[in-house]
């Protein structure tokens, strides 16, 4: 991990251009670049690409797969399974770059006006991605867009929302990370009951951050912000990007008419998850809150870590 800065650098506001009609795309003719980072999830990737080919019939898209497992034969398997798909690019990373850096590598090969970051363990069941693209093209105030995500047994949060002031949001930051990244969404989106799907009447709603498991963003905006911060190997890089989008006067949103299924946590063990999560958490606190608040948060978190180890 690189050297941590104790200051929050100013984010330059990104000039906005009017939304273009769906037909007006770059010289490549590609409207949407779909980027998938594969780490020991090749079977999921193959199925996901099949879903995309089936449900994105009205969109000119390309699929870019970043193989983060240098010792695997994933590239050959994917090419064999989808040899007829013309707009398929597979990038072989020299090592496991992590989520943020892996996606950034994929963006370097992307030619679409819009980007869609997809976890391998996402299932596309209808035209929800088309709905997301149509919506984002029309709503230039939105930086990052996601949809409702569902696990096979019910709903899961795709966004964390808080209508409080920025000061109150900062004060609640530890609470959110301590109890889980998306807990505050429960009162707004889930009211989670086993096996029940939440009823949502609004077409969309704004929120502080959206999950990187399904994140759509205009390529120009993503690249001007510098992409994902590669100091996050895994976890919280999506929250960091969304925070920078808000500072650049963009909004993040969930399109409730679009829904995907997410089989979460297929490519890493529980111990790996905790290790990477706490490391990313430390860096996020350091980056956005400085030494003093980070020290307090880490001290408050320590009993929780001990409790987890004793379980």
PDB file of C-alpha atoms in Angstrom:
ATOM      1  CA  UNK A   1       0.000   0.000   0.000  1.00  0.00           C
ATOM      2  CA  UNK A   2       1.306   3.418  -0.883  1.00  0.00           C
ATOM      3  CA  UNK A   3       2.047   6.229   1.521  1.00  0.00           C
ATOM      4  CA  UNK A   4      -1.081   7.563   3.183  1.00  0.00           C
ATOM      5  CA  UNK A   5      -1.872  11.231   2.967  1.00  0.00           C
ATOM      6  CA  UNK A   6      -3.258  12.975   6.039  1.00  0.00           C
ATOM      7  CA  UNK A   7      -4.892  15.718   3.976  1.00  0.00           C
ATOM      8  CA  UNK A   8      -7.964  15.602   1.833  1.00  0.00           C
ATOM      9  CA  UNK A   9      -7.085  17.014  -1.547  1.00  0.00           C
ATOM     10  CA  UNK A  10      -9.631  19.160  -3.321  1.00  0.00           C
ATOM     11  CA  UNK A  11     -11.521  17.452  -6.083  1.00  0.00           C
ATOM     12  CA  UNK A  12     -11.830  19.595  -9.161  1.00  0.00           C
ATOM     13  CA  UNK A  13     -15.381  19.934 -10.404  1.00  0.00           C
ATOM     14  CA  UNK A  14     -15.808  18.084 -13.661  1.00  0.00           C
ATOM     15  CA  UNK A  15     -17.263  20.052 -16.574  1.00  0.00           C
ATOM     16  CA  UNK A  16     -20.511  18.488 -17.671  1.00  0.00           C
ATOM     17  CA  UNK A  17     -21.621  18.007 -21.219  1.00  0.00           C
ATOM     18  CA  UNK A  18     -25.241  17.577 -22.296  1.00  0.00           C
ATOM     19  CA  UNK A  19     -26.463  14.013 -22.513  1.00  0.00           C
ATOM     20  CA  UNK A  20     -26.157  12.562 -26.016  1.00  0.00           C
ATOM     21  CA  UNK A  21     -28.904  10.524 -27.653  1.00  0.00           C
ATOM     22  CA  UNK A  22     -28.208   6.803 -27.535  1.00  0.00           C
ATOM     23  CA  UNK A  23     -27.187   6.767 -31.178  1.00  0.00           C
ATOM     24  CA  UNK A  24     -24.464   9.365 -30.782  1.00  0.00           C
ATOM     25  CA  UNK A  25     -21.491   7.464 -29.451  1.00  0.00           C
ATOM     26  CA  UNK A  26     -17.755   7.534 -29.947  1.00  0.00           C
ATOM     27  CA  UNK A  27     -15.991   6.576 -33.148  1.00  0.00           C
ATOM     28  CA  UNK A  28     -15.773   2.985 -31.900  1.00  0.00           C
ATOM     29  CA  UNK A  29     -19.557   2.697 -32.039  1.00  0.00           C
ATOM     30  CA  UNK A  30     -19.520   1.181 -28.553  1.00  0.00           C
ATOM     31  CA  UNK A  31     -22.083   2.600 -26.142  1.00  0.00           C
ATOM     32  CA  UNK A  32     -21.215   0.542 -23.070  1.00  0.00           C
ATOM     33  CA  UNK A  33     -17.980  -1.091 -21.924  1.00  0.00           C
ATOM     34  CA  UNK A  34     -18.649  -3.831 -19.380  1.00  0.00           C
ATOM     35  CA  UNK A  35     -15.646  -4.586 -17.190  1.00  0.00           C
ATOM     36  CA  UNK A  36     -15.405  -7.798 -15.178  1.00  0.00           C
ATOM     37  CA  UNK A  37     -12.468  -8.620 -12.916  1.00  0.00           C
ATOM     38  CA  UNK A  38     -12.038 -12.385 -12.643  1.00  0.00           C
ATOM     39  CA  UNK A  39     -10.207 -13.959  -9.726  1.00  0.00           C
ATOM     40  CA  UNK A  40     -10.948 -17.685  -9.514  1.00  0.00           C
ATOM     41  CA  UNK A  41     -14.522 -17.080 -10.670  1.00  0.00           C
ATOM     42  CA  UNK A  42     -14.242 -18.151 -14.301  1.00  0.00           C
ATOM     43  CA  UNK A  43     -17.393 -20.283 -14.350  1.00  0.00           C
ATOM     44  CA  UNK A  44     -19.374 -17.290 -13.083  1.00  0.00           C
ATOM     45  CA  UNK A  45     -17.776 -15.068 -15.736  1.00  0.00           C
ATOM     46  CA  UNK A  46     -18.722 -17.446 -18.547  1.00  0.00           C
ATOM     47  CA  UNK A  47     -22.348 -17.537 -17.367  1.00  0.00           C
ATOM     48  CA  UNK A  48     -22.424 -13.759 -16.907  1.00  0.00           C
ATOM     49  CA  UNK A  49     -21.218 -13.139 -20.458  1.00  0.00           C
ATOM     50  CA  UNK A  50     -23.949 -15.470 -21.723  1.00  0.00           C
ATOM     51  CA  UNK A  51     -26.537 -13.453 -19.773  1.00  0.00           C
ATOM     52  CA  UNK A  52     -25.208 -10.194 -21.187  1.00  0.00           C
ATOM     53  CA  UNK A  53     -25.339 -11.479 -24.763  1.00  0.00           C
ATOM     54  CA  UNK A  54     -28.942 -12.570 -24.225  1.00  0.00           C
ATOM     55  CA  UNK A  55     -30.318  -9.428 -22.586  1.00  0.00           C
ATOM     56  CA  UNK A  56     -28.383  -6.532 -24.183  1.00  0.00           C
ATOM     57  CA  UNK A  57     -29.718  -6.948 -27.699  1.00  0.00           C
ATOM     58  CA  UNK A  58     -30.436  -3.230 -28.184  1.00  0.00           C
ATOM     59  CA  UNK A  59     -27.071  -1.950 -26.899  1.00  0.00           C
ATOM     60  CA  UNK A  60     -23.737  -1.793 -28.694  1.00  0.00           C
ATOM     61  CA  UNK A  61     -21.486  -3.128 -25.966  1.00  0.00           C
ATOM     62  CA  UNK A  62     -18.129  -4.740 -25.368  1.00  0.00           C
ATOM     63  CA  UNK A  63     -17.031  -7.046 -22.571  1.00  0.00           C
ATOM     64  CA  UNK A  64     -13.583  -6.631 -21.042  1.00  0.00           C
ATOM     65  CA  UNK A  65     -12.450  -9.383 -18.687  1.00  0.00           C
ATOM     66  CA  UNK A  66      -9.401  -8.788 -16.508  1.00  0.00           C
ATOM     67  CA  UNK A  67      -7.909 -12.117 -15.424  1.00  0.00           C
ATOM     68  CA  UNK A  68      -6.430 -11.375 -11.995  1.00  0.00           C
ATOM     69  CA  UNK A  69      -5.218 -14.942 -11.426  1.00  0.00           C
ATOM     70  CA  UNK A  70      -1.952 -15.147 -13.361  1.00  0.00           C
ATOM     71  CA  UNK A  71      -1.631 -18.928 -12.935  1.00  0.00           C
ATOM     72  CA  UNK A  72      -5.085 -19.801 -14.211  1.00  0.00           C
ATOM     73  CA  UNK A  73      -6.257 -20.906 -17.642  1.00  0.00           C
ATOM     74  CA  UNK A  74      -9.289 -18.620 -17.427  1.00  0.00           C
ATOM     75  CA  UNK A  75      -8.562 -16.743 -20.644  1.00  0.00           C
ATOM     76  CA  UNK A  76      -8.611 -19.911 -22.727  1.00  0.00           C
ATOM     77  CA  UNK A  77     -11.826 -21.157 -21.110  1.00  0.00           C
ATOM     78  CA  UNK A  78     -13.634 -17.867 -21.658  1.00  0.00           C
ATOM     79  CA  UNK A  79     -12.488 -17.571 -25.278  1.00  0.00           C
ATOM     80  CA  UNK A  80     -13.572 -21.139 -25.994  1.00  0.00           C
ATOM     81  CA  UNK A  81     -16.998 -20.617 -24.417  1.00  0.00           C
ATOM     82  CA  UNK A  82     -17.622 -17.328 -26.246  1.00  0.00           C
ATOM     83  CA  UNK A  83     -15.607 -17.627 -29.459  1.00  0.00           C
ATOM     84  CA  UNK A  84     -18.464 -16.073 -31.457  1.00  0.00           C
ATOM     85  CA  UNK A  85     -18.587 -12.883 -29.382  1.00  0.00           C
ATOM     86  CA  UNK A  86     -16.717 -10.248 -31.379  1.00  0.00           C
ATOM     87  CA  UNK A  87     -16.518  -7.500 -28.766  1.00  0.00           C
ATOM     88  CA  UNK A  88     -14.798  -9.584 -26.099  1.00  0.00           C
ATOM     89  CA  UNK A  89     -11.405  -8.570 -24.760  1.00  0.00           C
ATOM     90  CA  UNK A  90      -9.439 -10.552 -22.192  1.00  0.00           C
ATOM     91  CA  UNK A  91      -6.560  -8.927 -20.341  1.00  0.00           C
ATOM     92  CA  UNK A  92      -4.114 -11.104 -18.446  1.00  0.00           C
ATOM     93  CA  UNK A  93      -2.755  -9.326 -15.369  1.00  0.00           C
ATOM     94  CA  UNK A  94       0.755 -10.277 -14.293  1.00  0.00           C
ATOM     95  CA  UNK A  95      -0.438 -10.641 -10.710  1.00  0.00           C
ATOM     96  CA  UNK A  96      -3.568 -10.221  -8.600  1.00  0.00           C
ATOM     97  CA  UNK A  97      -4.054  -6.464  -8.771  1.00  0.00           C
ATOM     98  CA  UNK A  98      -7.131  -6.335  -6.573  1.00  0.00           C
ATOM     99  CA  UNK A  99     -10.537  -4.919  -7.429  1.00  0.00           C
ATOM    100  CA  UNK A 100      -9.765  -1.254  -8.064  1.00  0.00           C
ATOM    101  CA  UNK A 101      -6.523  -1.663  -9.990  1.00  0.00           C
ATOM    102  CA  UNK A 102      -7.989  -4.554 -11.970  1.00  0.00           C
ATOM    103  CA  UNK A 103     -10.928  -2.430 -13.081  1.00  0.00           C
ATOM    104  CA  UNK A 104      -8.640   0.489 -13.876  1.00  0.00           C
ATOM    105  CA  UNK A 105      -6.632  -1.833 -16.128  1.00  0.00           C
ATOM    106  CA  UNK A 106      -9.815  -2.813 -17.913  1.00  0.00           C
ATOM    107  CA  UNK A 107     -10.812   0.822 -18.414  1.00  0.00           C
ATOM    108  CA  UNK A 108      -7.559   1.428 -20.314  1.00  0.00           C
ATOM    109  CA  UNK A 109      -8.856  -0.929 -23.000  1.00  0.00           C
ATOM    110  CA  UNK A 110     -12.429   0.385 -22.940  1.00  0.00           C
ATOM    111  CA  UNK A 111     -13.857   2.394 -25.826  1.00  0.00           C
ATOM    112  CA  UNK A 112     -17.457   2.857 -24.678  1.00  0.00           C
ATOM    113  CA  UNK A 113     -18.917   6.200 -23.664  1.00  0.00           C
ATOM    114  CA  UNK A 114     -20.230   4.561 -20.495  1.00  0.00           C
ATOM    115  CA  UNK A 115     -18.643   2.005 -18.191  1.00  0.00           C
ATOM    116  CA  UNK A 116     -20.322  -0.774 -16.235  1.00  0.00           C
ATOM    117  CA  UNK A 117     -18.334  -2.496 -13.503  1.00  0.00           C
ATOM    118  CA  UNK A 118     -19.791  -5.930 -12.779  1.00  0.00           C
ATOM    119  CA  UNK A 119     -18.777  -8.534 -10.240  1.00  0.00           C
ATOM    120  CA  UNK A 120     -18.419 -12.011 -11.779  1.00  0.00           C
ATOM    121  CA  UNK A 121     -21.051 -13.403  -9.401  1.00  0.00           C
ATOM    122  CA  UNK A 122     -23.874 -11.236 -10.755  1.00  0.00           C
ATOM    123  CA  UNK A 123     -26.740 -12.732 -12.734  1.00  0.00           C
ATOM    124  CA  UNK A 124     -28.569 -10.707 -15.372  1.00  0.00           C
ATOM    125  CA  UNK A 125     -32.158 -11.871 -15.796  1.00  0.00           C
ATOM    126  CA  UNK A 126     -33.783  -9.151 -17.928  1.00  0.00           C
ATOM    127  CA  UNK A 127     -33.122  -5.807 -19.632  1.00  0.00           C
ATOM    128  CA  UNK A 128     -32.172  -4.009 -16.393  1.00  0.00           C
ATOM    129  CA  UNK A 129     -28.767  -2.949 -17.726  1.00  0.00           C
ATOM    130  CA  UNK A 130     -30.442  -1.380 -20.758  1.00  0.00           C
ATOM    131  CA  UNK A 131     -32.743   0.532 -18.395  1.00  0.00           C
ATOM    132  CA  UNK A 132     -29.738   1.737 -16.408  1.00  0.00           C
ATOM    133  CA  UNK A 133     -27.975   2.984 -19.525  1.00  0.00           C
ATOM    134  CA  UNK A 134     -31.056   4.807 -20.836  1.00  0.00           C
ATOM    135  CA  UNK A 135     -31.560   6.404 -17.423  1.00  0.00           C
ATOM    136  CA  UNK A 136     -27.944   7.507 -16.975  1.00  0.00           C
ATOM    137  CA  UNK A 137     -27.804   9.064 -20.442  1.00  0.00           C
ATOM    138  CA  UNK A 138     -30.806  11.241 -19.547  1.00  0.00           C
ATOM    139  CA  UNK A 139     -29.663  12.176 -16.024  1.00  0.00           C
ATOM    140  CA  UNK A 140     -26.372  14.039 -16.294  1.00  0.00           C
ATOM    141  CA  UNK A 141     -26.455  15.007 -12.611  1.00  0.00           C
ATOM    142  CA  UNK A 142     -25.738  11.391 -11.652  1.00  0.00           C
ATOM    143  CA  UNK A 143     -22.168  10.215 -11.228  1.00  0.00           C
ATOM    144  CA  UNK A 144     -22.508   6.533 -10.305  1.00  0.00           C
ATOM    145  CA  UNK A 145     -25.662   4.486 -10.828  1.00  0.00           C
ATOM    146  CA  UNK A 146     -26.614   1.051  -9.572  1.00  0.00           C
ATOM    147  CA  UNK A 147     -29.775  -1.042  -9.383  1.00  0.00           C
ATOM    148  CA  UNK A 148     -31.506  -3.137  -6.750  1.00  0.00           C
ATOM    149  CA  UNK A 149     -29.494  -6.258  -5.949  1.00  0.00           C
ATOM    150  CA  UNK A 150     -31.013  -9.481  -4.756  1.00  0.00           C
ATOM    151  CA  UNK A 151     -29.523 -12.588  -3.275  1.00  0.00           C
ATOM    152  CA  UNK A 152     -31.227 -15.861  -4.234  1.00  0.00           C
ATOM    153  CA  UNK A 153     -33.065 -15.879  -0.874  1.00  0.00           C
ATOM    154  CA  UNK A 154     -34.037 -12.201  -0.749  1.00  0.00           C
ATOM    155  CA  UNK A 155     -32.899  -8.613  -1.120  1.00  0.00           C
ATOM    156  CA  UNK A 156     -29.585  -7.049  -0.257  1.00  0.00           C
ATOM    157  CA  UNK A 157     -28.679  -3.359  -0.173  1.00  0.00           C
ATOM    158  CA  UNK A 158     -26.953  -1.879  -3.177  1.00  0.00           C
ATOM    159  CA  UNK A 159     -26.596   1.590  -1.748  1.00  0.00           C
ATOM    160  CA  UNK A 160     -26.163   3.417   1.520  1.00  0.00           C
ATOM    161  CA  UNK A 161     -28.270   6.506   1.993  1.00  0.00           C
ATOM    162  CA  UNK A 162     -28.275   9.269   4.576  1.00  0.00           C
ATOM    163  CA  UNK A 163     -30.191  12.506   4.142  1.00  0.00           C
ATOM    164  CA  UNK A 164     -28.312  14.221   6.967  1.00  0.00           C
ATOM    165  CA  UNK A 165     -25.797  17.010   6.495  1.00  0.00           C
ATOM    166  CA  UNK A 166     -22.204  16.236   5.551  1.00  0.00           C
ATOM    167  CA  UNK A 167     -21.130  16.876   9.141  1.00  0.00           C
ATOM    168  CA  UNK A 168     -23.590  14.354  10.515  1.00  0.00           C
ATOM    169  CA  UNK A 169     -22.567  11.851   7.860  1.00  0.00           C
ATOM    170  CA  UNK A 170     -18.943  12.182   8.951  1.00  0.00           C
ATOM    171  CA  UNK A 171     -19.937  11.735  12.588  1.00  0.00           C
ATOM    172  CA  UNK A 172     -21.723   8.501  11.670  1.00  0.00           C
ATOM    173  CA  UNK A 173     -18.857   7.130   9.585  1.00  0.00           C
ATOM    174  CA  UNK A 174     -17.487   4.855  12.296  1.00  0.00           C
ATOM    175  CA  UNK A 175     -20.922   3.484  13.087  1.00  0.00           C
ATOM    176  CA  UNK A 176     -21.428   2.531   9.489  1.00  0.00           C
ATOM    177  CA  UNK A 177     -18.096   0.797   9.086  1.00  0.00           C
ATOM    178  CA  UNK A 178     -18.281  -0.866  12.497  1.00  0.00           C
ATOM    179  CA  UNK A 179     -21.660  -2.459  11.908  1.00  0.00           C
ATOM    180  CA  UNK A 180     -21.299  -3.000   8.182  1.00  0.00           C
ATOM    181  CA  UNK A 181     -21.009  -0.909   5.081  1.00  0.00           C
ATOM    182  CA  UNK A 182     -24.665  -0.747   4.165  1.00  0.00           C
ATOM    183  CA  UNK A 183     -26.590  -0.915   7.421  1.00  0.00           C
ATOM    184  CA  UNK A 184     -28.245   2.488   7.210  1.00  0.00           C
ATOM    185  CA  UNK A 185     -30.054   1.453   4.058  1.00  0.00           C
ATOM    186  CA  UNK A 186     -32.188  -0.946   6.074  1.00  0.00           C
ATOM    187  CA  UNK A 187     -34.619   1.731   7.227  1.00  0.00           C
ATOM    188  CA  UNK A 188     -34.974   3.159   3.729  1.00  0.00           C
ATOM    189  CA  UNK A 189     -34.764   0.251   1.344  1.00  0.00           C
ATOM    190  CA  UNK A 190     -35.003  -3.105   3.027  1.00  0.00           C
ATOM    191  CA  UNK A 191     -36.848  -3.355   6.325  1.00  0.00           C
ATOM    192  CA  UNK A 192     -35.445  -6.750   5.730  1.00  0.00           C
ATOM    193  CA  UNK A 193     -37.641  -9.768   6.294  1.00  0.00           C
ATOM    194  CA  UNK A 194     -36.495 -13.236   5.314  1.00  0.00           C
ATOM    195  CA  UNK A 195     -37.664 -14.160   1.855  1.00  0.00           C
ATOM    196  CA  UNK A 196     -39.608 -10.930   1.268  1.00  0.00           C
ATOM    197  CA  UNK A 197     -38.877  -8.388  -1.438  1.00  0.00           C
ATOM    198  CA  UNK A 198     -39.138  -4.727  -0.373  1.00  0.00           C
ATOM    199  CA  UNK A 199     -41.823  -2.631  -2.025  1.00  0.00           C
ATOM    200  CA  UNK A 200     -40.362   0.557  -3.480  1.00  0.00           C
ATOM    201  CA  UNK A 201     -42.558   3.118  -5.173  1.00  0.00           C
ATOM    202  CA  UNK A 202     -39.987   5.667  -6.387  1.00  0.00           C
ATOM    203  CA  UNK A 203     -38.376   5.132  -9.795  1.00  0.00           C
ATOM    204  CA  UNK A 204     -34.994   5.977  -8.308  1.00  0.00           C
ATOM    205  CA  UNK A 205     -33.441   7.588  -5.267  1.00  0.00           C
ATOM    206  CA  UNK A 206     -30.186   9.370  -4.484  1.00  0.00           C
ATOM    207  CA  UNK A 207     -27.736   7.978  -1.955  1.00  0.00           C
ATOM    208  CA  UNK A 208     -24.258   8.594  -0.570  1.00  0.00           C
ATOM    209  CA  UNK A 209     -22.634   5.659  -2.281  1.00  0.00           C
ATOM    210  CA  UNK A 210     -23.391   2.701  -4.521  1.00  0.00           C
ATOM    211  CA  UNK A 211     -21.814  -0.714  -4.563  1.00  0.00           C
ATOM    212  CA  UNK A 212     -18.988  -1.535  -6.953  1.00  0.00           C
ATOM    213  CA  UNK A 213     -20.604  -4.916  -7.628  1.00  0.00           C
ATOM    214  CA  UNK A 214     -22.855  -3.158 -10.159  1.00  0.00           C
ATOM    215  CA  UNK A 215     -21.731   0.381 -10.919  1.00  0.00           C
ATOM    216  CA  UNK A 216     -22.399   2.338 -14.110  1.00  0.00           C
ATOM    217  CA  UNK A 217     -20.641   5.630 -14.758  1.00  0.00           C
ATOM    218  CA  UNK A 218     -19.748   7.824 -17.704  1.00  0.00           C
ATOM    219  CA  UNK A 219     -16.218   7.027 -18.873  1.00  0.00           C
ATOM    220  CA  UNK A 220     -15.205  10.677 -19.071  1.00  0.00           C
ATOM    221  CA  UNK A 221     -16.173  11.295 -15.450  1.00  0.00           C
ATOM    222  CA  UNK A 222     -14.472   8.144 -14.178  1.00  0.00           C
ATOM    223  CA  UNK A 223     -11.205   8.934 -15.921  1.00  0.00           C
ATOM    224  CA  UNK A 224     -11.137  12.600 -14.921  1.00  0.00           C
ATOM    225  CA  UNK A 225     -11.500  11.559 -11.287  1.00  0.00           C
ATOM    226  CA  UNK A 226      -8.536   9.230 -11.712  1.00  0.00           C
ATOM    227  CA  UNK A 227     -10.540   6.010 -11.511  1.00  0.00           C
ATOM    228  CA  UNK A 228     -10.506   3.784  -8.453  1.00  0.00           C
ATOM    229  CA  UNK A 229      -7.862   4.548  -5.833  1.00  0.00           C
ATOM    230  CA  UNK A 230      -5.494   1.596  -6.206  1.00  0.00           C
ATOM    231  CA  UNK A 231      -4.356   1.838  -2.594  1.00  0.00           C
ATOM    232  CA  UNK A 232      -7.548  -0.085  -1.836  1.00  0.00           C
ATOM    233  CA  UNK A 233      -6.752  -3.677  -2.759  1.00  0.00           C
ATOM    234  CA  UNK A 234     -10.288  -4.843  -2.044  1.00  0.00           C
ATOM    235  CA  UNK A 235     -13.321  -3.208  -0.395  1.00  0.00           C
ATOM    236  CA  UNK A 236     -14.327   0.438   0.156  1.00  0.00           C
ATOM    237  CA  UNK A 237     -12.792   1.633  -3.133  1.00  0.00           C
ATOM    238  CA  UNK A 238     -16.352   2.090  -4.385  1.00  0.00           C
ATOM    239  CA  UNK A 239     -17.252   4.243  -1.383  1.00  0.00           C
ATOM    240  CA  UNK A 240     -14.117   6.331  -1.895  1.00  0.00           C
ATOM    241  CA  UNK A 241     -14.998   6.930  -5.553  1.00  0.00           C
ATOM    242  CA  UNK A 242     -18.570   7.870  -4.670  1.00  0.00           C
ATOM    243  CA  UNK A 243     -17.318  10.286  -2.037  1.00  0.00           C
ATOM    244  CA  UNK A 244     -15.147  11.975  -4.660  1.00  0.00           C
ATOM    245  CA  UNK A 245     -18.098  12.142  -7.042  1.00  0.00           C
ATOM    246  CA  UNK A 246     -20.184  13.926  -4.407  1.00  0.00           C
ATOM    247  CA  UNK A 247     -17.359  16.407  -3.812  1.00  0.00           C
ATOM    248  CA  UNK A 248     -17.327  17.029  -7.560  1.00  0.00           C
ATOM    249  CA  UNK A 249     -21.030  17.972  -7.290  1.00  0.00           C
ATOM    250  CA  UNK A 250     -22.415  14.765  -8.733  1.00  0.00           C
ATOM    251  CA  UNK A 251     -25.072  12.548  -7.196  1.00  0.00           C
ATOM    252  CA  UNK A 252     -25.112   8.777  -6.811  1.00  0.00           C
ATOM    253  CA  UNK A 253     -28.336   6.881  -7.333  1.00  0.00           C
ATOM    254  CA  UNK A 254     -30.208   3.579  -7.365  1.00  0.00           C
ATOM    255  CA  UNK A 255     -32.577   2.823 -10.238  1.00  0.00           C
ATOM    256  CA  UNK A 256     -35.305   0.780  -8.581  1.00  0.00           C
ATOM    257  CA  UNK A 257     -36.847  -0.476 -11.821  1.00  0.00           C
ATOM    258  CA  UNK A 258     -33.611  -2.341 -12.567  1.00  0.00           C
ATOM    259  CA  UNK A 259     -32.784  -5.502 -10.619  1.00  0.00           C
ATOM    260  CA  UNK A 260     -29.974  -8.056 -10.712  1.00  0.00           C
ATOM    261  CA  UNK A 261     -29.061 -11.099  -8.625  1.00  0.00           C
ATOM    262  CA  UNK A 262     -25.798 -11.131  -6.677  1.00  0.00           C
ATOM    263  CA  UNK A 263     -24.191 -14.332  -5.409  1.00  0.00           C
ATOM    264  CA  UNK A 264     -21.902 -12.446  -3.065  1.00  0.00           C
ATOM    265  CA  UNK A 265     -18.475 -13.595  -1.921  1.00  0.00           C
ATOM    266  CA  UNK A 266     -17.459 -16.338  -4.326  1.00  0.00           C
ATOM    267  CA  UNK A 267     -13.790 -15.482  -4.892  1.00  0.00           C
ATOM    268  CA  UNK A 268     -12.261 -15.059  -1.430  1.00  0.00           C
ATOM    269  CA  UNK A 269     -12.402 -16.690   1.972  1.00  0.00           C
ATOM    270  CA  UNK A 270     -13.888 -15.143   5.096  1.00  0.00           C
ATOM    271  CA  UNK A 271     -10.442 -14.597   6.622  1.00  0.00           C
ATOM    272  CA  UNK A 272      -9.224 -12.933   3.441  1.00  0.00           C
ATOM    273  CA  UNK A 273     -12.270 -10.690   3.403  1.00  0.00           C
ATOM    274  CA  UNK A 274     -11.677  -9.477   6.957  1.00  0.00           C
ATOM    275  CA  UNK A 275      -7.995  -8.835   6.358  1.00  0.00           C
ATOM    276  CA  UNK A 276      -8.585  -6.829   3.196  1.00  0.00           C
ATOM    277  CA  UNK A 277     -11.589  -5.032   4.637  1.00  0.00           C
ATOM    278  CA  UNK A 278      -9.800  -3.758   7.747  1.00  0.00           C
ATOM    279  CA  UNK A 279      -6.781  -2.702   5.709  1.00  0.00           C
ATOM    280  CA  UNK A 280      -8.992  -0.746   3.325  1.00  0.00           C
ATOM    281  CA  UNK A 281     -10.936   0.689   6.230  1.00  0.00           C
ATOM    282  CA  UNK A 282      -7.738   1.997   7.815  1.00  0.00           C
ATOM    283  CA  UNK A 283      -6.669   3.612   4.573  1.00  0.00           C
ATOM    284  CA  UNK A 284     -10.098   5.179   3.985  1.00  0.00           C
ATOM    285  CA  UNK A 285     -10.142   6.707   7.458  1.00  0.00           C
ATOM    286  CA  UNK A 286      -6.591   7.966   7.058  1.00  0.00           C
ATOM    287  CA  UNK A 287      -7.302   9.468   3.662  1.00  0.00           C
ATOM    288  CA  UNK A 288     -10.514  11.263   4.573  1.00  0.00           C
ATOM    289  CA  UNK A 289     -10.243  11.929   8.315  1.00  0.00           C
ATOM    290  CA  UNK A 290      -6.558  12.216   9.204  1.00  0.00           C
ATOM    291  CA  UNK A 291      -4.387  10.726  11.945  1.00  0.00           C
ATOM    292  CA  UNK A 292      -6.321  11.739  15.055  1.00  0.00           C
ATOM    293  CA  UNK A 293      -9.768  10.506  14.036  1.00  0.00           C
ATOM    294  CA  UNK A 294      -8.252   7.375  12.514  1.00  0.00           C
ATOM    295  CA  UNK A 295      -6.549   6.524  15.808  1.00  0.00           C
ATOM    296  CA  UNK A 296      -9.846   6.926  17.680  1.00  0.00           C
ATOM    297  CA  UNK A 297     -11.765   4.804  15.193  1.00  0.00           C
ATOM    298  CA  UNK A 298      -9.159   2.029  15.258  1.00  0.00           C
ATOM    299  CA  UNK A 299      -9.207   2.004  19.061  1.00  0.00           C
ATOM    300  CA  UNK A 300     -13.000   1.734  19.077  1.00  0.00           C
ATOM    301  CA  UNK A 301     -12.892  -1.021  16.485  1.00  0.00           C
ATOM    302  CA  UNK A 302     -10.349  -3.165  18.348  1.00  0.00           C
ATOM    303  CA  UNK A 303     -12.816  -4.768  20.837  1.00  0.00           C
ATOM    304  CA  UNK A 304     -15.042  -5.703  17.931  1.00  0.00           C
ATOM    305  CA  UNK A 305     -12.154  -7.462  16.162  1.00  0.00           C
ATOM    306  CA  UNK A 306     -11.331  -9.375  19.347  1.00  0.00           C
ATOM    307  CA  UNK A 307     -14.961 -10.387  19.689  1.00  0.00           C
ATOM    308  CA  UNK A 308     -14.982 -11.629  16.102  1.00  0.00           C
ATOM    309  CA  UNK A 309     -11.899 -13.770  16.743  1.00  0.00           C
ATOM    310  CA  UNK A 310     -13.512 -15.319  19.813  1.00  0.00           C
ATOM    311  CA  UNK A 311     -16.682 -16.358  17.993  1.00  0.00           C
TER     312      UNK A 311
END
